[in-house]
Coordinates of C-alpha atoms in Angstrom, one line a residue:
M1 CA 26.2 -39.0 -346.1
K2 CA 23.2 -40.6 -344.4
K3 CA 25.4 -41.0 -341.3
V4 CA 26.3 -37.3 -341.3
L5 CA 22.7 -36.3 -341.5
I6 CA 21.6 -38.7 -338.8
L7 CA 24.3 -37.5 -336.4
A8 CA 23.6 -33.9 -337.1
V9 CA 19.9 -34.4 -336.3
F10 CA 20.8 -36.1 -333.0
A11 CA 23.2 -33.3 -332.2
I12 CA 20.6 -30.6 -332.8
A13 CA 18.0 -32.5 -330.8
A14 CA 20.4 -32.8 -327.9
L15 CA 21.1 -29.1 -327.7
P16 CA 19.9 -27.7 -324.3
S17 CA 17.9 -24.6 -324.1
M18 CA 20.5 -21.9 -323.6
A19 CA 20.3 -20.1 -320.2
Q20 CA 20.6 -16.3 -320.3
V21 CA 23.4 -14.7 -318.3
K22 CA 24.5 -11.2 -317.9
Y23 CA 27.5 -9.8 -319.8
A24 CA 29.6 -6.7 -318.9
V25 CA 32.1 -5.6 -321.4
S26 CA 34.3 -2.6 -321.0
G27 CA 37.3 -1.4 -322.9
T28 CA 39.7 1.2 -324.2
Y29 CA 40.3 2.4 -327.7
S30 CA 42.1 5.4 -329.0
A31 CA 39.6 6.2 -331.8
N32 CA 37.4 8.7 -330.0
G33 CA 34.1 9.4 -331.8
K34 CA 34.2 6.1 -333.6
K35 CA 31.7 3.3 -333.1
V36 CA 32.4 0.0 -331.5
Y37 CA 30.0 -3.0 -332.0
L38 CA 29.1 -6.0 -330.0
K39 CA 28.3 -9.1 -332.1
D40 CA 26.8 -12.5 -331.6
E41 CA 28.8 -14.8 -333.8
L42 CA 26.1 -17.5 -334.0
T43 CA 23.4 -15.3 -335.3
E44 CA 25.9 -12.8 -336.9
K45 CA 23.7 -10.0 -335.6
M46 CA 25.0 -6.8 -334.0
I47 CA 23.6 -6.9 -330.4
D48 CA 24.7 -3.4 -329.5
S49 CA 26.9 -0.4 -330.5
T50 CA 28.4 2.6 -328.8
V51 CA 30.6 5.5 -329.5
V52 CA 34.1 5.7 -328.0
A53 CA 34.3 8.6 -325.6
D54 CA 37.5 9.6 -323.7
G55 CA 39.1 6.5 -325.1
K56 CA 36.6 4.2 -323.4
F57 CA 33.5 2.1 -324.3
A58 CA 31.2 -0.3 -322.5
F59 CA 28.4 -2.8 -323.1
A60 CA 26.0 -4.5 -320.6
G61 CA 23.0 -6.8 -321.1
T62 CA 22.1 -10.5 -321.2
A63 CA 22.8 -13.2 -323.8
D64 CA 22.9 -17.0 -324.1
K65 CA 25.3 -18.6 -321.6
D66 CA 28.7 -19.4 -323.3
A67 CA 27.6 -17.6 -326.5
L68 CA 30.6 -16.8 -328.7
M69 CA 30.6 -13.0 -329.0
D70 CA 33.0 -10.4 -330.3
V71 CA 33.7 -6.7 -330.0
K72 CA 34.4 -5.1 -333.4
T73 CA 35.7 -1.7 -334.6
Q74 CA 33.7 0.5 -337.0
K75 CA 35.8 -0.6 -340.0
G76 CA 35.9 -4.2 -338.9
N77 CA 39.7 -4.4 -339.0
L78 CA 39.9 -5.3 -335.3
A79 CA 37.8 -7.9 -333.4
M80 CA 38.2 -9.5 -330.0
E81 CA 36.3 -12.8 -329.3
F82 CA 35.1 -14.0 -325.9
F83 CA 32.6 -16.5 -324.5
N84 CA 29.7 -15.1 -322.4
D85 CA 30.5 -17.1 -319.3
G86 CA 29.3 -14.5 -316.8
T87 CA 32.7 -13.0 -315.9
P88 CA 33.2 -9.4 -316.9
V89 CA 35.5 -8.8 -319.8
I90 CA 37.9 -5.9 -320.2
I91 CA 39.2 -5.4 -323.7
N92 CA 42.0 -3.1 -325.0
L93 CA 41.6 -2.7 -328.7
N94 CA 44.8 -0.6 -328.9
D95 CA 47.0 -3.6 -328.2
T96 CA 44.4 -6.4 -328.6
T97 CA 44.6 -7.7 -325.1
L98 CA 41.8 -9.1 -322.9
K99 CA 41.2 -9.6 -319.2
G100 CA 38.5 -11.8 -317.9
S101 CA 38.0 -15.4 -317.0
P102 CA 40.8 -17.9 -317.5
L103 CA 38.9 -19.3 -320.5
N104 CA 38.6 -15.9 -322.2
E105 CA 42.2 -14.9 -321.5
R106 CA 43.4 -18.2 -322.9
L107 CA 41.2 -17.7 -326.0
A108 CA 42.6 -14.2 -326.6
K109 CA 46.1 -15.5 -326.3
L110 CA 45.6 -18.2 -328.8
N111 CA 43.8 -15.9 -331.3
H112 CA 46.7 -13.5 -331.0
E113 CA 49.2 -16.2 -331.6
M114 CA 47.4 -17.6 -334.6
E115 CA 47.0 -14.2 -336.3
I116 CA 50.7 -13.2 -336.1
P117 CA 51.6 -14.5 -339.6
Q118 CA 48.5 -12.9 -341.1
R119 CA 49.3 -9.5 -339.6
R120 CA 52.9 -9.7 -340.8
F121 CA 51.6 -10.5 -344.3
E122 CA 49.1 -7.6 -344.2
A123 CA 51.8 -5.2 -343.0
K124 CA 54.1 -6.3 -345.8
T125 CA 51.5 -5.8 -348.5
A126 CA 50.3 -2.5 -347.1
K127 CA 53.7 -1.0 -347.9
M128 CA 53.7 -2.3 -351.5
T129 CA 52.5 -0.3 -354.5
E130 CA 49.9 -1.8 -356.8
A131 CA 52.7 -2.3 -359.4
E132 CA 54.8 -4.1 -356.9
M133 CA 52.0 -6.4 -355.9
E134 CA 51.2 -7.2 -359.5
A135 CA 54.9 -8.0 -360.2
H136 CA 55.1 -10.3 -357.2
G137 CA 51.6 -11.7 -357.5
E138 CA 52.5 -15.4 -357.7
E139 CA 55.0 -15.0 -354.8
L140 CA 52.4 -13.2 -352.7
M141 CA 49.7 -15.8 -353.5
D142 CA 52.0 -18.6 -352.4
E143 CA 52.8 -16.7 -349.2
M144 CA 49.2 -16.0 -348.4
N145 CA 48.4 -19.7 -348.9
K146 CA 51.1 -20.6 -346.5
V147 CA 49.5 -18.3 -344.0
I148 CA 46.2 -20.0 -344.4
D149 CA 47.8 -23.4 -344.1
G150 CA 49.4 -22.3 -340.9
M151 CA 46.1 -21.1 -339.5
Q152 CA 44.6 -24.5 -340.3
A153 CA 47.5 -26.3 -338.6
F154 CA 47.1 -24.0 -335.6
A155 CA 43.4 -24.9 -335.4
N156 CA 44.3 -28.6 -335.4
K157 CA 46.7 -28.0 -332.6
V158 CA 44.0 -26.2 -330.6
F159 CA 41.5 -29.0 -331.1
K160 CA 44.1 -31.5 -329.8
E161 CA 45.4 -29.5 -326.8
E162 CA 42.2 -27.7 -325.7
R163 CA 39.9 -30.7 -325.8
N164 CA 38.4 -30.1 -322.3
S165 CA 37.2 -26.5 -322.8
L166 CA 35.0 -24.4 -325.1
I167 CA 38.0 -22.9 -326.9
P168 CA 38.1 -25.2 -330.0
V169 CA 34.6 -23.9 -330.9
A170 CA 36.2 -20.5 -331.8
F171 CA 38.6 -22.3 -334.2
S172 CA 36.1 -24.7 -335.7
L173 CA 35.7 -23.1 -339.1
F174 CA 39.4 -23.6 -339.9
Y175 CA 39.3 -27.1 -338.4
F176 CA 36.4 -28.3 -340.5
Y177 CA 37.7 -26.7 -343.6
D178 CA 40.9 -28.7 -343.2
N179 CA 39.5 -32.0 -341.8
G180 CA 36.2 -32.2 -343.6
L181 CA 32.6 -32.4 -342.6
E182 CA 32.9 -35.8 -341.0
A183 CA 35.1 -34.3 -338.4
Y184 CA 32.0 -32.9 -336.9
D185 CA 30.4 -36.3 -336.6
E186 CA 33.5 -37.6 -334.9
L187 CA 33.4 -34.9 -332.3
V188 CA 29.7 -35.5 -331.5
K189 CA 30.3 -39.3 -331.3
E190 CA 33.3 -38.7 -329.0
G191 CA 31.1 -36.5 -326.8
V192 CA 33.7 -33.7 -326.3
V193 CA 32.6 -31.0 -323.8
F194 CA 31.9 -28.5 -326.6
A195 CA 30.1 -31.0 -328.9
N196 CA 26.7 -29.4 -328.3
H197 CA 27.8 -25.8 -328.7
P198 CA 25.6 -24.3 -331.4
Y199 CA 28.5 -22.4 -333.1
L200 CA 30.2 -25.8 -333.8
K201 CA 27.3 -26.9 -335.9
K202 CA 27.2 -23.5 -337.6
S203 CA 30.8 -23.8 -338.6
R204 CA 30.3 -27.3 -340.0
D205 CA 27.3 -26.0 -342.0
E206 CA 29.2 -23.0 -343.3
V207 CA 32.1 -25.2 -344.5
E208 CA 29.6 -27.4 -346.2
S209 CA 28.1 -24.4 -348.0
I210 CA 31.5 -23.4 -349.2
L211 CA 32.8 -26.8 -350.3
K212 CA 29.5 -28.6 -351.2
P213 CA 26.7 -26.1 -352.0
K214 CA 23.3 -27.8 -351.9
D215 CA 21.0 -27.9 -354.9
G216 CA 23.1 -25.7 -357.0
P217 CA 23.9 -26.0 -360.7
K218 CA 27.2 -27.6 -359.8
T219 CA 25.9 -30.3 -357.5
A220 CA 23.2 -31.1 -360.0
F221 CA 25.8 -33.1 -361.9
I222 CA 26.2 -35.6 -359.1
G223 CA 24.5 -38.8 -360.1
Q224 CA 24.7 -38.0 -363.8
Q225 CA 27.0 -39.5 -366.5
F226 CA 30.1 -37.4 -367.2
T227 CA 30.4 -35.4 -370.4
D228 CA 33.7 -36.2 -372.1
L229 CA 36.3 -33.6 -372.9
E230 CA 39.1 -33.8 -375.5
M231 CA 42.1 -31.4 -375.3
A232 CA 45.8 -31.4 -375.9
D233 CA 48.6 -32.2 -373.5
P234 CA 51.7 -30.0 -373.2
D235 CA 53.2 -31.9 -376.2
G236 CA 50.2 -31.2 -378.4
K237 CA 48.9 -34.8 -378.2
M238 CA 45.1 -35.1 -377.9
H239 CA 43.5 -36.9 -375.0
K240 CA 40.0 -37.6 -373.7
I241 CA 38.8 -38.0 -370.1
S242 CA 37.3 -41.2 -371.2
D243 CA 40.8 -42.6 -371.9
L244 CA 41.0 -43.1 -368.1
V245 CA 37.5 -44.0 -367.1
G246 CA 36.9 -47.7 -366.8
E247 CA 36.6 -50.8 -364.7
G248 CA 37.9 -50.4 -361.2
K249 CA 39.0 -46.8 -361.7
Y250 CA 37.9 -43.6 -360.0
V251 CA 38.9 -40.5 -361.9
L252 CA 39.2 -37.1 -360.4
V253 CA 38.9 -34.4 -363.0
D254 CA 40.8 -31.4 -361.5
F255 CA 40.0 -28.0 -362.8
W256 CA 42.9 -25.6 -362.1
A257 CA 45.3 -23.0 -363.5
S258 CA 48.9 -22.0 -362.9
W259 CA 47.8 -18.5 -361.9
C260 CA 45.3 -19.7 -359.3
G261 CA 46.8 -19.5 -355.8
P262 CA 44.3 -21.8 -354.0
C263 CA 44.7 -24.3 -356.8
R264 CA 48.5 -24.4 -356.3
A265 CA 48.0 -24.6 -352.5
E266 CA 45.6 -27.6 -352.9
M267 CA 47.9 -29.5 -355.3
P268 CA 50.2 -31.1 -352.7
N269 CA 47.0 -32.6 -351.1
V270 CA 45.9 -34.0 -354.5
L271 CA 49.5 -35.4 -355.0
E272 CA 49.4 -37.1 -351.6
A273 CA 46.1 -38.7 -352.5
Y274 CA 47.4 -39.8 -355.9
N275 CA 50.5 -41.4 -354.4
K276 CA 48.4 -43.2 -351.8
Y277 CA 45.6 -44.5 -353.9
H278 CA 46.9 -44.7 -357.5
D279 CA 47.8 -48.3 -357.2
K280 CA 44.3 -49.1 -356.0
G281 CA 42.6 -47.5 -359.0
F282 CA 42.7 -43.7 -358.5
E283 CA 43.4 -41.6 -361.5
V284 CA 43.7 -37.8 -361.9
V285 CA 43.4 -35.7 -365.0
G286 CA 44.2 -32.0 -364.8
V287 CA 42.1 -29.6 -366.9
S288 CA 43.9 -26.2 -367.0
F289 CA 42.2 -22.8 -367.4
D290 CA 45.5 -21.3 -368.5
Q291 CA 46.0 -19.2 -371.6
K292 CA 49.7 -19.1 -371.7
K293 CA 51.3 -22.5 -372.4
E294 CA 54.6 -21.6 -370.9
A295 CA 53.1 -20.7 -367.5
W296 CA 51.0 -23.9 -367.6
V297 CA 54.0 -26.2 -368.4
K298 CA 56.1 -24.4 -365.8
A299 CA 53.5 -25.0 -363.1
I300 CA 53.2 -28.7 -363.9
G301 CA 56.9 -29.0 -363.3
Q302 CA 57.0 -26.9 -360.2
L303 CA 54.1 -28.7 -358.6
K304 CA 55.4 -32.1 -359.7
M305 CA 52.1 -33.5 -361.0
P306 CA 52.6 -36.9 -362.6
W307 CA 49.1 -37.3 -363.9
M308 CA 47.7 -36.5 -367.3
Q309 CA 47.3 -32.7 -368.0
I310 CA 45.2 -31.2 -370.8
S311 CA 44.1 -27.7 -371.8
D312 CA 42.6 -25.8 -374.7
L313 CA 44.5 -22.7 -373.4
K314 CA 41.4 -20.6 -373.6
G315 CA 41.3 -19.4 -370.0
W316 CA 37.8 -18.9 -368.8
K317 CA 36.5 -19.7 -372.2
C318 CA 37.8 -23.3 -371.6
A319 CA 35.3 -25.9 -373.1
A320 CA 34.9 -27.3 -369.6
A321 CA 33.4 -24.1 -368.1
P322 CA 29.9 -24.2 -369.7
I323 CA 29.7 -28.0 -369.6
Y324 CA 30.3 -28.2 -365.9
K325 CA 29.1 -24.7 -364.9
I326 CA 32.6 -23.7 -363.6
D327 CA 32.7 -20.2 -362.4
G328 CA 35.6 -20.5 -360.0
I329 CA 38.6 -22.7 -359.4
P330 CA 39.8 -24.9 -357.9
D331 CA 37.0 -27.3 -358.6
N332 CA 36.8 -31.0 -359.4
I333 CA 34.4 -33.9 -360.2
L334 CA 34.9 -37.5 -359.2
I335 CA 33.9 -40.1 -361.7
D336 CA 33.2 -43.8 -360.8
P337 CA 34.1 -46.8 -363.0
Q338 CA 30.7 -46.7 -364.7
G339 CA 31.3 -43.1 -365.8
K340 CA 28.9 -41.6 -363.2
I341 CA 29.8 -38.4 -361.3
I342 CA 29.6 -39.3 -357.7
D343 CA 31.0 -36.2 -356.0
R344 CA 32.3 -32.7 -356.5
G345 CA 34.5 -30.1 -354.9
L346 CA 36.5 -32.6 -352.8
R347 CA 39.4 -30.7 -351.1
G348 CA 41.7 -31.3 -348.2
K349 CA 41.0 -34.3 -346.1
M350 CA 37.5 -34.7 -347.6
L351 CA 39.2 -36.1 -350.7
H352 CA 41.2 -38.6 -348.7
K353 CA 38.2 -39.8 -346.7
R354 CA 36.1 -40.2 -349.8
L355 CA 38.8 -42.3 -351.5
E356 CA 39.5 -44.3 -348.4
K357 CA 35.8 -45.4 -348.3
L358 CA 35.8 -46.2 -352.1
L359 CA 39.1 -47.8 -352.6
N360 CA 40.0 -49.6 -349.3
K361 CA 37.0 -51.9 -350.0
Q362 CA 38.6 -53.1 -353.2

């Protein structure tokens, strides 16, 4: 963690003062009389707005050079990103196309490509009734998680193939969410051409606030001894977390539920970590927030989880909720061999990197 902070400080100190350059944005949109907004994605402030007249709109002014900006519709259901590189931008919000510098035309193409699965999913659910969505809730949740996984995989591809331009900056939120906070340090250390772009640091900090909120009631547990839980497994046999905690073992207490889509989407990642590090002392215990035993047991089988599973089948009234201040799942705590909680909310590659540091030394 100290390394992360040190590198972040150096990165901020290295940021140049941003030169101001002129922008000229014009476009077409069929929604006459509706407002269109120009937004700075770094500050999240609306720079300007205008009303569409005769199917056209335009913006002009100055902003930081290479600032990541976007044009948004009144309801926010359409947005087109571009970098303020000094070349005029022409945007068609009717078919989401953009003309401008090679950089911005490439960015628009990649954004369009990444969003295709999302748009298909949205079009599918838009045609469904509320009853149909409820009946197919689990199926839709799995499909949505596949869309998100696909977007993260696309961001990884962009970071690999577009290394010599600013384009990866626009995909950095998905990239850091999938690769963890240390991925930012690696980019700064490598000195990629976009390493000093302020939006890259913003994305890193935003992911940190999602995955590891600072000074909150949840992170207050880090550094404290864990509080034991005793619940039944699917066969009705009682188990304690302390049954697994001991010399040489690091125990991940995974709070989840069969009905939780993000929990199910994360489980293959936990399974991968378990298979890789179990022989080195990594244990997992699943604490379910289910109420229906049948759904709980079915999910354990579907997700092929080999570790200990316990639940009091009380849903959000689960005994773990008040003890560990759990107000959303998935969530987890990592316990060291001495019973101390050393981390929380480890997901994706963050879990693997943490275990690699802890267990490859043994």
